[in-house]
Short mmCIF file of C-alpha atoms and ligand atoms in Angstrom, two decimals:
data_model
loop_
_atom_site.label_atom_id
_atom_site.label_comp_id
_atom_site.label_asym_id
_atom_site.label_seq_id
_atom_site.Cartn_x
_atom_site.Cartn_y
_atom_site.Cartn_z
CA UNK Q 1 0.00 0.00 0.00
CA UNK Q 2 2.71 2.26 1.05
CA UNK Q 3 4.68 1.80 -2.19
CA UNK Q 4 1.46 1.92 -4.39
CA UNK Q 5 1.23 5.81 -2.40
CA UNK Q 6 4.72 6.57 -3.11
CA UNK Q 7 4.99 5.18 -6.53
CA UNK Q 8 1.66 7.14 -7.59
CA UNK Q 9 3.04 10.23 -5.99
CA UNK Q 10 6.58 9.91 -7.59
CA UNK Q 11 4.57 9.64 -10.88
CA UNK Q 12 2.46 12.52 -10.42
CA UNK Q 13 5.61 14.49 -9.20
CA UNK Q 14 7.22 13.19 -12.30
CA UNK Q 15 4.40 14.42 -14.36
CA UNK Q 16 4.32 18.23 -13.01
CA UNK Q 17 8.22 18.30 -12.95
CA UNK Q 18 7.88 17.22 -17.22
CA UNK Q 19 5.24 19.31 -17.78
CA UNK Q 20 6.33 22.61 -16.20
CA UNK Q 21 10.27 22.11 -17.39
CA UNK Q 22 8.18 21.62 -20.80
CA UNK Q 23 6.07 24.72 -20.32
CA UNK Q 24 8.85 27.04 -19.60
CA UNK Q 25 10.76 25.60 -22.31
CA UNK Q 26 8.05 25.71 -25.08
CA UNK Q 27 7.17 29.63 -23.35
CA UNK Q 28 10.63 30.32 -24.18
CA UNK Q 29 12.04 28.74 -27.34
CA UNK Q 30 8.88 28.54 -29.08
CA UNK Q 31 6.39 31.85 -28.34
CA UNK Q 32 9.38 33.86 -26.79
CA UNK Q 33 7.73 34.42 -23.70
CA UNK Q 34 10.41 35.23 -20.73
CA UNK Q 35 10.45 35.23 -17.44
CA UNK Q 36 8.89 31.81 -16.48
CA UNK Q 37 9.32 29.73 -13.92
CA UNK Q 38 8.80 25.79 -13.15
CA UNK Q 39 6.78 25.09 -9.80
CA UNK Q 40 7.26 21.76 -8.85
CA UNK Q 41 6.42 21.11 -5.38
CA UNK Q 42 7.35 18.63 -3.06
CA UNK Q 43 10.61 17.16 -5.29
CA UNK Q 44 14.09 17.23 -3.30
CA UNK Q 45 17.37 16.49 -4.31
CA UNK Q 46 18.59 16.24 -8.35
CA UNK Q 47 14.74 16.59 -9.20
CA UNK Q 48 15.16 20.14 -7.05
CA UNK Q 49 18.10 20.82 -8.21
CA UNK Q 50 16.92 20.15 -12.39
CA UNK Q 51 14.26 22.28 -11.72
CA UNK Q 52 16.23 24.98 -9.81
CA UNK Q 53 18.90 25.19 -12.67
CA UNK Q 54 16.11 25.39 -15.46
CA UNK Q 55 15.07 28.39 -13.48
CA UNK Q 56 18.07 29.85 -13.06
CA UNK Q 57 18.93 29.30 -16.50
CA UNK Q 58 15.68 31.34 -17.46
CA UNK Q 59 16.28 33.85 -14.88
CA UNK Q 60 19.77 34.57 -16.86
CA UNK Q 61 18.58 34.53 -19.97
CA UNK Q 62 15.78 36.77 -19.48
CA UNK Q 63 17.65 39.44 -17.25
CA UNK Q 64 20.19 39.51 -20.56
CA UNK Q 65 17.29 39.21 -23.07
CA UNK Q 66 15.49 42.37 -21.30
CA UNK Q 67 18.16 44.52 -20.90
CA UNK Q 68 19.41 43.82 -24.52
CA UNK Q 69 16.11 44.58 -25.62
CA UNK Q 70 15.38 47.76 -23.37
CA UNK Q 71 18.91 48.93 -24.78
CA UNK Q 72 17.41 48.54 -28.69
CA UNK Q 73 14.23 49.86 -27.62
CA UNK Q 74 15.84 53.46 -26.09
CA UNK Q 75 18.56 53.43 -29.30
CA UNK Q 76 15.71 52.91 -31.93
CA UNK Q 77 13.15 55.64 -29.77
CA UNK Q 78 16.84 58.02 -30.04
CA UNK Q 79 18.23 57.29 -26.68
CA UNK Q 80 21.30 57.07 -27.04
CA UNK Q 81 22.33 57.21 -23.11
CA UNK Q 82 21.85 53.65 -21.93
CA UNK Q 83 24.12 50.18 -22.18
CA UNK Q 84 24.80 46.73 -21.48
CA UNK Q 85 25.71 46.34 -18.40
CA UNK Q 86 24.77 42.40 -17.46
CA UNK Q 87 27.80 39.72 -16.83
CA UNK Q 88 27.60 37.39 -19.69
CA UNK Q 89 30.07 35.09 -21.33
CA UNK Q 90 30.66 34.13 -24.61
CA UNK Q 91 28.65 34.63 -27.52
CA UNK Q 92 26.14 36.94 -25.64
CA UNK Q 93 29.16 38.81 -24.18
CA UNK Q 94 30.04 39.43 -28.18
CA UNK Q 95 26.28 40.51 -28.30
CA UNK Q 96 27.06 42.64 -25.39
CA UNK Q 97 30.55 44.54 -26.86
CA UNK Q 98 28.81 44.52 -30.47
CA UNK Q 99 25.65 46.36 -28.94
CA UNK Q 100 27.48 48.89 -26.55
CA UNK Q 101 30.08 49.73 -29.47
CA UNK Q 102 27.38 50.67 -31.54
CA UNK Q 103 26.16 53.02 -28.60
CA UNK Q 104 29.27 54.79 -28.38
CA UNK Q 105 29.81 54.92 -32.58
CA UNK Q 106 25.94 56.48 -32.26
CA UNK Q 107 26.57 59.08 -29.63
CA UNK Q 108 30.42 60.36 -31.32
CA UNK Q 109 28.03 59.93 -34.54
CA UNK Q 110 25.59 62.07 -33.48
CA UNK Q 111 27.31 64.74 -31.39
CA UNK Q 112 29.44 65.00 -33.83
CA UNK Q 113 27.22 65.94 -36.87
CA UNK Q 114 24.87 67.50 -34.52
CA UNK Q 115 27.69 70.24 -33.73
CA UNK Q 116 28.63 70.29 -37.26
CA UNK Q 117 24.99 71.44 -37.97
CA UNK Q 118 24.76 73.87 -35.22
CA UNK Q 119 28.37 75.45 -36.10
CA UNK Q 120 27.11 76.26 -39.89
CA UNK Q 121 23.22 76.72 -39.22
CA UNK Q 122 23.19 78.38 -36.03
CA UNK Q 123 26.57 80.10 -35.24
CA UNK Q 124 27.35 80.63 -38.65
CA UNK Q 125 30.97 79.09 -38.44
CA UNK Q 126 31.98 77.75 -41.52
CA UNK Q 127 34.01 74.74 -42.86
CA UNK Q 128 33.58 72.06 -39.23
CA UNK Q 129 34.10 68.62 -39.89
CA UNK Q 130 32.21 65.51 -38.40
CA UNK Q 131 35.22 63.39 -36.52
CA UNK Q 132 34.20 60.10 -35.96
CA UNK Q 133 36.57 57.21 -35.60
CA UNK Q 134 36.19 53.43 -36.62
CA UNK Q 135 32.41 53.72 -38.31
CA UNK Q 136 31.88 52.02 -41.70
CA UNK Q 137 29.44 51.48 -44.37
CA UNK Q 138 26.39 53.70 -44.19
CA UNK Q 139 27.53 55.17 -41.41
CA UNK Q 140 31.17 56.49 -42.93
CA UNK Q 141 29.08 57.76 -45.88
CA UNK Q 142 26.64 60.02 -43.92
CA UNK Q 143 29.79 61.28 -41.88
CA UNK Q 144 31.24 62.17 -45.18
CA UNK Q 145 28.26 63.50 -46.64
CA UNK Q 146 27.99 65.58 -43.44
CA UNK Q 147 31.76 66.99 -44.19
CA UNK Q 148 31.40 67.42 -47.51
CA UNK Q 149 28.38 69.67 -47.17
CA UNK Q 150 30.14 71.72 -44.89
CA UNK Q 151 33.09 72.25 -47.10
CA UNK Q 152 30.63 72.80 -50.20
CA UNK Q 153 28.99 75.85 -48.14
CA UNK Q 154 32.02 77.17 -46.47
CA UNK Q 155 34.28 77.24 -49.54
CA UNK Q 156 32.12 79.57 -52.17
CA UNK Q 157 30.82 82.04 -48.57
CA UNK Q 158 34.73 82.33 -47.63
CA UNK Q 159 35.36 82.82 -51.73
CA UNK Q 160 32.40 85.43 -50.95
CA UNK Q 161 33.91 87.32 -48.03
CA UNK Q 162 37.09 87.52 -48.77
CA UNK Q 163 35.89 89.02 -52.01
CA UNK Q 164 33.65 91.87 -50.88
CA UNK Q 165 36.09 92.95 -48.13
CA UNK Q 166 38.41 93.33 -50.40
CA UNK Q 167 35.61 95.50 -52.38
CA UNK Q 168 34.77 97.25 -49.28
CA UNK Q 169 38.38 98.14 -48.79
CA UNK Q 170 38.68 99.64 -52.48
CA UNK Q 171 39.93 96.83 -54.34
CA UNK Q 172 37.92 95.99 -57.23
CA UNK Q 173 40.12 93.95 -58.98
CA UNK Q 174 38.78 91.09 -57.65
CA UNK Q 175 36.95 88.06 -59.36
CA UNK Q 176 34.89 85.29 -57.85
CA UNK Q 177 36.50 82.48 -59.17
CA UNK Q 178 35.44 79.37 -57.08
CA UNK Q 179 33.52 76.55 -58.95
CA UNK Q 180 30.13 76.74 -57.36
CA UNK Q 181 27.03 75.10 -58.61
CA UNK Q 182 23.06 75.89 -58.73
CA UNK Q 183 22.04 79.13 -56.87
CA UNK Q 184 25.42 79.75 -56.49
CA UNK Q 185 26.25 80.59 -59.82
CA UNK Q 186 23.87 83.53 -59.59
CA UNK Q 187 25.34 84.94 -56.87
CA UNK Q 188 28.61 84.59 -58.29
CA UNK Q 189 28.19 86.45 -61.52
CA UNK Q 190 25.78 88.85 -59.49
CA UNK Q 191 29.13 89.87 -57.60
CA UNK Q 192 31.10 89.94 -60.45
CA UNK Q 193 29.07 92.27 -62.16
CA UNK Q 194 28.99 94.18 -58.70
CA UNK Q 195 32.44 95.06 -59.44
CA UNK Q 196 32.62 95.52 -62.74
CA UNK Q 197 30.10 98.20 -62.17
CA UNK Q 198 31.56 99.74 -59.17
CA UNK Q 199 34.70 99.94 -61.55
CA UNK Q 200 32.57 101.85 -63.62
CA UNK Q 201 30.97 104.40 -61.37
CA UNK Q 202 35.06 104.58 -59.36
CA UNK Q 203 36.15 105.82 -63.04
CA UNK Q 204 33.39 107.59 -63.94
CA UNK Q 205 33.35 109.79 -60.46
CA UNK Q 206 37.08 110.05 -61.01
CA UNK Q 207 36.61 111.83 -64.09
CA UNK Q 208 33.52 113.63 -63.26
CA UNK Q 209 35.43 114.92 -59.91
CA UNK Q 210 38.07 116.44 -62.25
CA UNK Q 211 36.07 118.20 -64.62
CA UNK Q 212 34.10 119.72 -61.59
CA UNK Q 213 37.00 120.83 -59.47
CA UNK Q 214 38.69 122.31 -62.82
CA UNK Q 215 35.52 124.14 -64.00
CA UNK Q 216 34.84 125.53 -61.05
CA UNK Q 217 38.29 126.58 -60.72
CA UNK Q 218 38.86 128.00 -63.97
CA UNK Q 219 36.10 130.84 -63.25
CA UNK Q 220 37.61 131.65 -59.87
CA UNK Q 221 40.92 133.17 -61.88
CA UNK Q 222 39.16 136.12 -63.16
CA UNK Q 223 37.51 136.72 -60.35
CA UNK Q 224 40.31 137.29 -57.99
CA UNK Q 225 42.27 138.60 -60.47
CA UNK Q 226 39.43 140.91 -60.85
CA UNK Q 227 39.09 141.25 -57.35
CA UNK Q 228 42.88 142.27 -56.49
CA UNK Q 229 42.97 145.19 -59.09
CA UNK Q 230 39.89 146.24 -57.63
CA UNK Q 231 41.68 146.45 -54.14
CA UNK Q 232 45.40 147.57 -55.34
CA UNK Q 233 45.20 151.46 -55.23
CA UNK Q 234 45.11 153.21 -58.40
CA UNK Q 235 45.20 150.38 -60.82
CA UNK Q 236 40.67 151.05 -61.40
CA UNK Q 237 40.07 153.54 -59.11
CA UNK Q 238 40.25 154.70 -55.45
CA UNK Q 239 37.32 152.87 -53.60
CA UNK Q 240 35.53 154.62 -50.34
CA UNK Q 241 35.77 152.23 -46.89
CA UNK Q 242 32.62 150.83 -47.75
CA UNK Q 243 33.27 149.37 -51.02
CA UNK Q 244 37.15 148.24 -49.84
CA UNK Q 245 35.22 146.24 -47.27
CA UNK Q 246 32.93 144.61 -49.73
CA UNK Q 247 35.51 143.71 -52.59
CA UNK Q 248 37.44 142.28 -49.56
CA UNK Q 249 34.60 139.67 -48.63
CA UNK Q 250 34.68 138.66 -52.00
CA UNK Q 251 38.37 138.43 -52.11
CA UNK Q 252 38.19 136.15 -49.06
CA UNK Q 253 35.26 134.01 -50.60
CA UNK Q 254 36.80 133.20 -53.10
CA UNK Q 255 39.92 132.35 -51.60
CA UNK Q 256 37.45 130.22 -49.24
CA UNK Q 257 35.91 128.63 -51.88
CA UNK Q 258 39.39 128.03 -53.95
CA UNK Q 259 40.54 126.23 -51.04
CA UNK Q 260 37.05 124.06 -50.85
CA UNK Q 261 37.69 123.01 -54.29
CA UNK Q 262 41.60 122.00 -53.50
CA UNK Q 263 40.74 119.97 -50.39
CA UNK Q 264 37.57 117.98 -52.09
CA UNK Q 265 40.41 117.32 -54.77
CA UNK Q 266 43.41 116.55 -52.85
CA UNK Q 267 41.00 113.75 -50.81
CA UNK Q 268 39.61 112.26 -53.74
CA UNK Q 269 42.60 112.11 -55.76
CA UNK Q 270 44.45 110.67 -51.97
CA UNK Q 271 41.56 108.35 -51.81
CA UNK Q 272 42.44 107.06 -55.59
CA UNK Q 273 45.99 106.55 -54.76
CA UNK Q 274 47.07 109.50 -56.90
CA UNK Q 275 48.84 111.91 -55.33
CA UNK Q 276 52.33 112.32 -55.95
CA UNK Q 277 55.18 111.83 -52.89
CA UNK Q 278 58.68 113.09 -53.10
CA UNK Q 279 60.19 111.72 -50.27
CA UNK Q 280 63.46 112.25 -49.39
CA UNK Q 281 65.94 112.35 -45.54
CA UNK Q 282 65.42 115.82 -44.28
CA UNK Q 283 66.61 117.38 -40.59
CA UNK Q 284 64.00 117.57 -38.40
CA UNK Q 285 65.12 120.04 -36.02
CA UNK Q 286 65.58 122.68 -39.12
CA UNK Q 287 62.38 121.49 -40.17
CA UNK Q 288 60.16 122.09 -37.45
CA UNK Q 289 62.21 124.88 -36.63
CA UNK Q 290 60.04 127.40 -39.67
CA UNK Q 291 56.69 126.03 -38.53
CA UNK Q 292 55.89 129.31 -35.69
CA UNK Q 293 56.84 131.82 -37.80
CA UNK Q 294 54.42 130.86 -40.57
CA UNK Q 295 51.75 131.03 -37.87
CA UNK Q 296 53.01 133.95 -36.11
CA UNK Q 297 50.45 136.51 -37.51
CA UNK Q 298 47.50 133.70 -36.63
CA UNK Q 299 49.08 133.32 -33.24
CA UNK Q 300 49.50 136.95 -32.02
CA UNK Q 301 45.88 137.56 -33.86
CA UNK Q 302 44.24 135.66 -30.84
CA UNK Q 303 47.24 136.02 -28.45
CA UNK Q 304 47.62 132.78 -27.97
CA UNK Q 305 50.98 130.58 -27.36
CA UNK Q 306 52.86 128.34 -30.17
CA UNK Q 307 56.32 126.36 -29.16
CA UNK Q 308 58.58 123.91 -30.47
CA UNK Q 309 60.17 121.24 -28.46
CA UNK Q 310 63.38 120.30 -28.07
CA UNK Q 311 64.32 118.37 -30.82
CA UNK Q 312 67.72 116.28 -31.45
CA UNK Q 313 69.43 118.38 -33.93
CA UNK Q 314 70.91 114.90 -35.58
CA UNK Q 315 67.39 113.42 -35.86
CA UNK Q 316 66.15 112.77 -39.66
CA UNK Q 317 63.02 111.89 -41.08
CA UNK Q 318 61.72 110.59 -44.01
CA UNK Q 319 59.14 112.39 -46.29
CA UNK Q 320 57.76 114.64 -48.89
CA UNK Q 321 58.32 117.51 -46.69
CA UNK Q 322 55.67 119.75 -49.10
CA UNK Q 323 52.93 117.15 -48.24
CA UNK Q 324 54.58 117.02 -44.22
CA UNK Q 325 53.87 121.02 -44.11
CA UNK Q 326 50.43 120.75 -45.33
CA UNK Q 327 49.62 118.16 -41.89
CA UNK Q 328 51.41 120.43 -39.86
CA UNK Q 329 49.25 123.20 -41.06
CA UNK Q 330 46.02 121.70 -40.69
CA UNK Q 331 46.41 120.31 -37.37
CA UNK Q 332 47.95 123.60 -36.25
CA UNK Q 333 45.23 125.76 -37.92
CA UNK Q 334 42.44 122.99 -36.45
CA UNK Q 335 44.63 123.74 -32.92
CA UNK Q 336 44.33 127.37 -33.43
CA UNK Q 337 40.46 127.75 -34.39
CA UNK Q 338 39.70 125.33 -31.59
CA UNK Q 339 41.69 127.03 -28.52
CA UNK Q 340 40.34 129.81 -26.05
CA UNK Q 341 42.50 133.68 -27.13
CA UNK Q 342 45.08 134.56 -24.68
CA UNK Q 343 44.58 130.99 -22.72
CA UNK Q 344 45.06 129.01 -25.57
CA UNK Q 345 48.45 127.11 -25.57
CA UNK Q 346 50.00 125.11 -28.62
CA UNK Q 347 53.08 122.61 -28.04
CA UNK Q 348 54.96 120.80 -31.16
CA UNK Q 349 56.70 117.80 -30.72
CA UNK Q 350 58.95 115.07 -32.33
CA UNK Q 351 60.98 112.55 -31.01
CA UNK Q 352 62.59 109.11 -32.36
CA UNK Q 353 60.43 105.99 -31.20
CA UNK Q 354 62.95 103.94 -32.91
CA UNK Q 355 61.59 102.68 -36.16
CA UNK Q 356 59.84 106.39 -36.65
CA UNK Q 357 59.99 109.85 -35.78
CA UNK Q 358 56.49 110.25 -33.99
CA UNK Q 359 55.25 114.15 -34.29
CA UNK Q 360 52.63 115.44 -31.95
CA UNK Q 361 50.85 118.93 -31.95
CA UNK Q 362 49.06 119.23 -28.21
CA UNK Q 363 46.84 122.21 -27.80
CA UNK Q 364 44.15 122.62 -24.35
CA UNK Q 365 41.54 124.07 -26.39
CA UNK Q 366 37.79 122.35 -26.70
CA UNK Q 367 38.53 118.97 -26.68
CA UNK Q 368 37.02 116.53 -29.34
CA UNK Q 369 33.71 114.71 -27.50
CA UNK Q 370 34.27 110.66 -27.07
CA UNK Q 371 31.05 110.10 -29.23
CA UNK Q 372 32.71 112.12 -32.41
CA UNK Q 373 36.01 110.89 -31.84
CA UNK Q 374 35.44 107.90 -34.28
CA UNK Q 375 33.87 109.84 -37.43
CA UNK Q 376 36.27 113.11 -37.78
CA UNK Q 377 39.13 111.01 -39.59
CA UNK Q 378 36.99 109.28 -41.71
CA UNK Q 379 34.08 111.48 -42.17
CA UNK Q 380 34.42 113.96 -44.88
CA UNK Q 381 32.84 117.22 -44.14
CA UNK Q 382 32.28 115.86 -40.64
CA UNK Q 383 32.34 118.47 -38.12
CA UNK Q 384 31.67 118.51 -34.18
CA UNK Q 385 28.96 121.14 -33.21
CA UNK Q 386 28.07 123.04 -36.70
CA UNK Q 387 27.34 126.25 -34.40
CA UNK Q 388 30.88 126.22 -33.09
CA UNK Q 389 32.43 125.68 -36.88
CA UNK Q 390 30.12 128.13 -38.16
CA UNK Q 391 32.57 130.64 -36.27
CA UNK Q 392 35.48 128.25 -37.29
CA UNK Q 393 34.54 128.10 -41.28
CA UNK Q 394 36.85 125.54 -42.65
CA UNK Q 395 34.79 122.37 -44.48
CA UNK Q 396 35.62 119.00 -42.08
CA UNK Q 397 38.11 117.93 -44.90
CA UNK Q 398 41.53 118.33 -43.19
CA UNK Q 399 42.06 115.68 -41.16
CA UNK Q 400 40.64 113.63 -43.79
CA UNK Q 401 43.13 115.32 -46.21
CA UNK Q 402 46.12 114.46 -43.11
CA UNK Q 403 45.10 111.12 -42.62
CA UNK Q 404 45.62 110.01 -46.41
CA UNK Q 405 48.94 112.14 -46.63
CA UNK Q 406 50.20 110.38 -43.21
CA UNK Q 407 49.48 106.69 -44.16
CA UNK Q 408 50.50 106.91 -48.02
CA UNK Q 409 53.64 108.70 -46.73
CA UNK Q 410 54.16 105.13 -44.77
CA UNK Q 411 53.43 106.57 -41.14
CA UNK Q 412 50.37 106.34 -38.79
CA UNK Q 413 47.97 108.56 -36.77
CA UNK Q 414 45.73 108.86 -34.04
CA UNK Q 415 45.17 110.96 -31.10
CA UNK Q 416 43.57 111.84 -27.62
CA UNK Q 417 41.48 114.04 -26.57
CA UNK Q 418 38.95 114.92 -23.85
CA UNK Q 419 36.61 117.47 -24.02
CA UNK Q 420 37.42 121.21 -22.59
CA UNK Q 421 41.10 119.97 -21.68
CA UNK Q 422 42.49 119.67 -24.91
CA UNK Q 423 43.55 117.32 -28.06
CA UNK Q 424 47.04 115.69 -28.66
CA UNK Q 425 47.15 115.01 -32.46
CA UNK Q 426 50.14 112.24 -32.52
CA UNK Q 427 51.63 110.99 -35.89
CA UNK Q 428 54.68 108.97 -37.42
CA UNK Q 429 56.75 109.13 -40.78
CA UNK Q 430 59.29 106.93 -41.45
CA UNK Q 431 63.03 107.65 -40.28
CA UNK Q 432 64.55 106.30 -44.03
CA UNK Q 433 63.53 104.87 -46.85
CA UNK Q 434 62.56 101.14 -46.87
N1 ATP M 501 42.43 120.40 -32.17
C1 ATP M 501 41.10 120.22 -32.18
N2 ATP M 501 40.36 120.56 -31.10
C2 ATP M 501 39.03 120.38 -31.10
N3 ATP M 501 38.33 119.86 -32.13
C3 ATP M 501 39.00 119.50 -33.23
C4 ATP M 501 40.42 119.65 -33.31
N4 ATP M 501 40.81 119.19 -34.52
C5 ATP M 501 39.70 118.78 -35.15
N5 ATP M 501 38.60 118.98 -34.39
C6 ATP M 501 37.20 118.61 -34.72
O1 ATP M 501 37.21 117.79 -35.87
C7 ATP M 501 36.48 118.40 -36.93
C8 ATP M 501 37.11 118.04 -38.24
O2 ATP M 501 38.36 118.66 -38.40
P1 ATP M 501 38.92 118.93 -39.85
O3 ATP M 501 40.23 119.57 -39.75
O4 ATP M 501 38.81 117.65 -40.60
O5 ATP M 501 37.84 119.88 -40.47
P2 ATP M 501 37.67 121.42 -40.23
O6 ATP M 501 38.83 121.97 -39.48
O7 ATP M 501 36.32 121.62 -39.63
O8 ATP M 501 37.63 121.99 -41.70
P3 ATP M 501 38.90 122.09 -42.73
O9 ATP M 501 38.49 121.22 -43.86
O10 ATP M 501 39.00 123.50 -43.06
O11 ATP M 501 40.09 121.56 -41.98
C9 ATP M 501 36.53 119.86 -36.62
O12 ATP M 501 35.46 120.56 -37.22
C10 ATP M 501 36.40 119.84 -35.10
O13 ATP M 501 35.06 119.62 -34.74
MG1 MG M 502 40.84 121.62 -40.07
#
């Protein structure tokens, strides 16, 4: 009786152990299903054991079957932050490697074009390239494509720039010669044509400039000429105080307006490159030494102060000392209209800052405001306050005029200035010829 009992009970444990080792099996290798478990009850010893190891095996295998999966799942949704992480061995350990090298290929992939992309589209820097090490196939094509793009679009816009800077900076012999393709091409010969035109207009102005300047010139001649026998006793006729006064205005006018017409065509022709230098070594000391006189009269006129410096008496410069007289006068003059009579002071000086001889004329008289300070070198007809250079006259051409004559004689200028302390106009020429 006894063994009939533990016969029928070994069978029926027999029977559950079969059928749930079979279950989990068939849930797993046949529909896929993970994460089953046997339950056989009552068994001990190897039957325990069997059934303990086909759970543990399916315990294993579905940990590493999840977590490979939840991996795919994130990298396919664009996650590109999680990785394999389970112990395994063997071929699911190459699984493993395989899957978390593709991770890291993705994410150098990605950032990689990603900042690419923002660089051109967002920052506008041009020519990045996509680094990405060890990728093949598709993915060494894209990254290629990626670079490629970005050299196609930074090539013809850094053919552009450095084109139309060199345009903006007066040189139109330029020509947009990079192969481009589509919309490009439009662009290009819309630029070339840009300069070709510009050319144009630079020539025409150029000679329309000169035929102004010398017609209205040519009429001036008579009428100073005019104006001088008018005012030379005896040569017309006497004239009363009145009339002297008035053929004097005009005689000043026109002297006014003769200078006008000189200045507008000494800039233009210095802005062409046209002007003329005859440099050569001269003393600097004998030099500077003739500038008061030749604003004495203008000095004692508003009894104001003019001195010279000491200056080395071996010291030489080089320049066109005709062109180095007119700076000196304009900055002087500009010194002179813009300092208080009696107060005003005016100081000269030169010195050798070893590879030139740096001038300076330093006056305390208005002061140029911060905000102007940019515009009166490269403004023409720029002026400060127009109700100040009303009284001053003079056109806001000068230190246009001294700028050109300073740079194409091979030196440089700036200044300082603060407003009702003064203005230190600083300059250099070169010391020889090189
Ligand atoms: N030493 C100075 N002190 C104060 N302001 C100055 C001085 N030099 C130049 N400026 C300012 O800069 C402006 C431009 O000077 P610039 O010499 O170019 O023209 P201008 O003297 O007005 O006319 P011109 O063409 O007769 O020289 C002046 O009108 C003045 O406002
Ligand atoms: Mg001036």
């Amino acid at each position: 009786m006894e063994l009939k009992n533990t016969i029928n009970t070994m069978v029926d444990q027999l029977n559950e152990f079969s059928s749930e080792v079979t279950r989990v099996a068939r849930e797993v290798g046949r529909e896929g299903k993970l994460g089953g478990q046997a339950k056989v009850e009552g068994v001990e010893g190897k039957w325990r054991e069997l059934t303990d190891t086909v759970n543990e095996l399916e315990n294993n295998l579905t940990t590493q079957v999840r977590e490979i999966a939840n991996v795919t799942t994130a990298v396919a949704k664009g996650d590109l932050s999680q990785k394999v992480t389970a112990e395994v061995k063997g071929e699911v350990l190459e699984l493993k490697n395989t899957i978390n090298t593709m991770v890291d290929q993705l994410n150098t992939f990605s950032s990689e074009v990603t900042r690419v992309a923002r660089e051109v589209g967002r920052e506008g820097k041009l020519g990045g390239q996509a680094k990405v090490e060890g990728v093949e196939g598709k993915w060494r094509e894209l990254t290629d494509t990626v670079n490629e793009f970005s050299e196609n679009i930074a090539t013809p816009i850094r053919e552009i720039i450095k084109m139309t800077t060199a345009v903006a900076g007066g040189d139109l012999n330029q020509k947009f010669t990079a192969d481009v393709k589509g919309e490009l091409i439009k662009l290009k010969q819309s630029l070339n044509t840009m300069t070709e035109q510009l050319k144009r207009v630079d020539i025409a102005r150029d000679e329309f400039a000169s035929m102004v300047t010398h017609e209205l010139k040519t009429p001036l001649v008579p009428i100073k000429g005019y104006t001088q026998m008018l005012m030379e006793e005896g040569t017309i006729g006497e004239l009363n105080q009145e009339q002297y006064f008035a053929v004097n205005e005009i005689m000043n006018n026109s002297r006014r307006l003769e200078k006008l017409i000189e200045d507008v065509m000494m800039a233009h022709r210095l802005e062409m490159n046209q002007v003329a230098f005859h440099a050569k070594s001269f003393n600097v000391k004998e030099f500077l030494g003739k500038i008061p006189l030749s604003f004495k009269k203008m000095v004692d006129d508003k009894k104001i102060k003019i001195s010279t410096s000491k200056v080395d008496s071996k010291l030489t410069g080089f320049a066109d000392t005709d062109r180095l007289s007119e700076v000196f006068t304009n900055l002087i003059q500009n010194s002179v209209d813009f300092v208080e009579p009696i107060k005003g002071v005016i100081e000269i000086h030169a010195k050798d800052n070893g590879e030139h001889i740096q001038f300076s004329v330093k006056d305390n008289g208005l002061g140029i405001p911060l905000d102007k300070q940019a515009q009166i070198f490269k403004t023409k007809f720029y002026q400060v306050d127009t109700s100040m250079e009303r009284k001053h006259g003079g056109s806001g051409l000068g230190l246009v005029i001294v700028k050109g004559i300073v740079e194409q004689g091979g030196g440089k200028i700036w200044f300082n200035s603060k407003q009702n302390e003064g203005t230190e106009m600083i300059f250099t020429i070169p010391k020889s010829w090189n």
